[in-house]
Amino acid sequence: MAAFILEKLCHGCQRCLRACPNEAIKMVAHLPVVHPEQCNECEECMEVCMHGAIAFRTHPSISPSSG
């Protein structure tokens, strides 16, 4: 799982960016973007978001190729 931003709800306040202990959130074009490889699922960003603009999802599974 990794956090992702619900852009329609985001106000660009950067509270999530400041709360992230792994610096997994960066601002791009005035909106935060989560880098999933850095997200440790601590949910601190979600806790500080006053607009409910952060959620978590599961990464798609990669199935081994049959050979």
mmCIF file of C-alpha atoms in Angstrom:
data_model
loop_
_atom_site.group_PDB
_atom_site.id
_atom_site.type_symbol
_atom_site.label_atom_id
_atom_site.label_comp_id
_atom_site.label_asym_id
_atom_site.label_seq_id
_atom_site.Cartn_x
_atom_site.Cartn_y
_atom_site.Cartn_z
ATOM 1 C CA MET A 1 0.000 0.000 0.000
ATOM 2 C CA ALA A 2 1.052 3.573 -0.558
ATOM 3 C CA ALA A 3 -0.609 6.904 0.009
ATOM 4 C CA PHE A 4 -2.077 8.804 -2.911
ATOM 5 C CA ILE A 5 -3.549 12.265 -3.224
ATOM 6 C CA LEU A 6 -7.169 12.916 -4.155
ATOM 7 C CA GLU A 7 -6.459 16.002 -6.259
ATOM 8 C CA LYS A 8 -10.023 17.348 -6.248
ATOM 9 C CA LEU A 9 -9.953 17.540 -2.440
ATOM 10 C CA CYS A 10 -6.387 18.806 -2.055
ATOM 11 C CA HIS A 11 -5.888 22.486 -1.204
ATOM 12 C CA GLY A 12 -2.087 22.402 -1.590
ATOM 13 C CA CYS A 13 -1.417 23.359 2.045
ATOM 14 C CA GLN A 14 1.666 21.081 2.255
ATOM 15 C CA ARG A 15 0.779 19.739 5.725
ATOM 16 C CA CYS A 16 1.206 16.185 4.400
ATOM 17 C CA LEU A 17 4.598 17.044 2.952
ATOM 18 C CA ARG A 18 5.824 18.367 6.314
ATOM 19 C CA ALA A 19 4.365 15.395 8.221
ATOM 20 C CA CYS A 20 5.988 12.663 6.115
ATOM 21 C CA PRO A 21 9.003 11.228 7.985
ATOM 22 C CA ASN A 22 10.417 9.645 4.797
ATOM 23 C CA GLU A 23 10.085 12.704 2.558
ATOM 24 C CA ALA A 24 7.972 10.576 0.214
ATOM 25 C CA ILE A 25 5.779 13.536 -0.741
ATOM 26 C CA LYS A 26 7.002 16.213 -3.149
ATOM 27 C CA MET A 27 5.181 19.207 -4.601
ATOM 28 C CA VAL A 28 4.596 19.110 -8.363
ATOM 29 C CA ALA A 29 2.621 21.904 -10.023
ATOM 30 C CA HIS A 30 1.277 23.128 -6.658
ATOM 31 C CA LEU A 31 -0.001 19.684 -5.639
ATOM 32 C CA PRO A 32 1.640 16.972 -3.532
ATOM 33 C CA VAL A 33 2.731 13.749 -5.219
ATOM 34 C CA VAL A 34 3.549 10.594 -3.239
ATOM 35 C CA HIS A 35 6.538 8.520 -4.316
ATOM 36 C CA PRO A 36 5.333 4.997 -3.395
ATOM 37 C CA GLU A 37 8.829 3.518 -3.157
ATOM 38 C CA GLN A 38 9.535 5.903 -0.258
ATOM 39 C CA CYS A 39 6.157 5.613 1.503
ATOM 40 C CA ASN A 40 6.285 3.432 4.621
ATOM 41 C CA GLU A 41 2.500 3.505 5.191
ATOM 42 C CA CYS A 42 2.781 5.342 8.521
ATOM 43 C CA GLU A 43 -0.406 7.322 7.694
ATOM 44 C CA GLU A 44 0.976 10.511 9.260
ATOM 45 C CA CYS A 45 0.124 12.410 6.069
ATOM 46 C CA MET A 46 -3.458 11.192 6.211
ATOM 47 C CA GLU A 47 -3.793 12.181 9.876
ATOM 48 C CA VAL A 48 -2.756 15.802 9.256
ATOM 49 C CA CYS A 49 -4.804 16.337 6.088
ATOM 50 C CA MET A 50 -7.725 18.581 7.046
ATOM 51 C CA HIS A 51 -9.515 17.974 3.747
ATOM 52 C CA GLY A 52 -9.509 14.164 3.540
ATOM 53 C CA ALA A 53 -7.394 14.331 0.389
ATOM 54 C CA ILE A 54 -5.125 11.370 1.181
ATOM 55 C CA ALA A 55 -6.004 7.698 0.874
ATOM 56 C CA PHE A 56 -4.142 4.399 0.654
ATOM 57 C CA ARG A 57 -4.306 1.694 -2.004
ATOM 58 C CA THR A 58 -2.704 -1.641 -2.741
ATOM 59 C CA HIS A 59 -0.072 -1.895 -5.445
ATOM 60 C CA PRO A 60 -0.993 -4.252 -8.279
ATOM 61 C CA SER A 61 0.477 -7.696 -7.868
ATOM 62 C CA ILE A 62 3.147 -8.795 -10.263
ATOM 63 C CA SER A 63 2.667 -12.419 -11.164
ATOM 64 C CA PRO A 64 5.676 -14.519 -12.043
ATOM 65 C CA SER A 65 5.947 -15.340 -15.704
ATOM 66 C CA SER A 66 5.602 -18.949 -16.671
ATOM 67 C CA GLY A 67 8.441 -20.208 -18.729
#
